[in-house]
Amino acid sequence: MGNLKPQLLLSLREYSKEKLLKDVVAGIIVAIIALPLSIALALASGVGPEQGIYTAIIAGFVISALGGSKVQIAGPTAAFASIVAGIVAENGMDGLAAATIMAGVILVLLGIFRLGALIKFIPYTITTGFTAGIAVTIVIGQLKDFFGLTFTHAPIETVDKVKEVIACFHTANWTAAGVGAVALAILIICPRFFKKVPPSLIAVIATALIVKLADLPVNTIGDLYTISGALPHFALPKLDLDMMVRVAPDAFTIAFLAAIESLLSAVVADEMIGARHNSNMELVAQGVGNAASALFGGIPATGAIARTAANIKNGGTSPIAGMVHAIVLLLTLVFLMPYASLIPMPCIAAILFMVAYNMCGWRNFVRILKCSPKSDSAALVLTFVLTVVFDLVVAIAVGLMLACLLFMKRMADVAVISEWKYIETGEGENSLYRPVPGGVMVYEITGPMFFAAAEKIPHIDKDERNTVMILRMRAVPALDVTAMNSLEHLREECRSHGIRMIFSHVNEQPKSVMDKAGFCAEDGVCYFTANIDEALELAGKLA
């Protein structure tokens, strides 16, 4: 637990009134940005609007207080919307709470066992693919509210939602679509003129006034949900064994996604402020924050890149800013939450359209398709399609499996074992080549020797007349047990044919594997030399 120190404790060592003022201002501004987003993301997740606020308050405060980043802002994010909606539809709020608490425990364990660095092993194609896929599922999920459609069924899967939208499009409320279009226009145009005021807040106020004053037939949050301004309260969910088994896959999905998104957000923040976060402490904080959120009626949370960037741009210097943001949201919940009932649903949909657009990374998607090898493009497209058609669990599992297989194929293709060409030269050309004694064969091995490349290790022909084999391994960075097994077979073939083996320039990892396997332990068949010159000299004596 030595390096698991919250950044808050480190920041307070050199804290000042000036930094406190900056953090308070940044925290207030971020809270203004987070308010409509938290409500919108809660509704997209199939829960009440106050659940989004609870999450931003509880998880936002805890993660800032315990986290490993100076400026990370946590709360509900778009990446969880479709996952949470599916869990709630199948297992209710108890199932969601159970999955979130289990995910919290997983995240804490990941941090305690120093596994934060493992996130870097997730290929960029996979994260880009499922992020774009999530963005598409958010857009599809909001078409109903944007166009004011009346569904005859309550679809859960994205493909079923598309079918339902098409089947029920004749029920479109074009007044609602007009309100949504106004909100969308505000979200697109306002940032060019109002740099300091969140466009989502302008859109919410403007469309709420339009619908209220003109008495338009457009659904608002209050028409569909009961708005509560009550404080979040502790409630232990149903955690029996049957429920835990049912939601275990969801718990791993939440933990995996929370780890990826929070650490990616922390890396972006590091680049913006020139600092370095503690990834393991951040995972512990994410775990505790998610568990606390579930215990107080919230939904899964993670580091939010947009809110974190806003915190930095508005002067946030320490985790105090994130804690202030949570306190401001708490005050908003108590005093202003009833006014949220006036927000039109098409405006919420428009806000989520912009969230989806900002997170989809379509430029990166297109760039990868244009510039990357076909195998990477295939992994990207497959992950994207599976995220939309099935779910994130299937997409990540299949995407990672494909990425691993493609990587192994590339490494196997790179691994080459070739025999030297033996050329008779005139005396004036001797300096161009190394002299190879008679009866000696030399093989150059390049690349990692692992199970996918082990078959390339040579075999001895029955009529082989050479008496010494040199294996030059200076370009072999790694050796696994399968390749080791193939080398042992080669050694036995050499032994049966009376051939000595000389290994030249064996690197540390392969030598360690060979030593642990007891390879060539005083058997009179194998020899090790530091370089090829020593190997050729020894071969001349043994041949």
CSV table of N, CA, C and O in Angstrom, one decimal, residues 7 52 395 413 529:
chain,number,residue,atom,x,y,z
A,7,GLN,N,-4.2,11.9,-4.1
A,7,GLN,CA,-3.6,13.1,-4.5
A,7,GLN,C,-4.0,14.3,-3.7
A,7,GLN,O,-3.2,15.3,-3.5
A,52,GLY,N,-28.9,10.6,-11.6
A,52,GLY,CA,-27.7,11.2,-12.2
A,52,GLY,C,-27.0,12.2,-11.3
A,52,GLY,O,-25.8,12.2,-11.2
A,395,ALA,N,-18.5,-7.3,-27.7
A,395,ALA,CA,-17.6,-6.6,-28.5
A,395,ALA,C,-16.1,-6.6,-28.0
A,395,ALA,O,-15.2,-6.8,-28.7
A,413,ASP,N,5.1,-14.0,-38.1
A,413,ASP,CA,5.6,-13.6,-39.4
A,413,ASP,C,7.0,-13.0,-39.3
A,413,ASP,O,7.9,-13.1,-40.2
A,529,THR,N,28.1,-19.3,-26.1
A,529,THR,CA,29.2,-18.4,-26.3
A,529,THR,C,28.6,-17.0,-26.3
A,529,THR,O,27.4,-16.8,-26.5
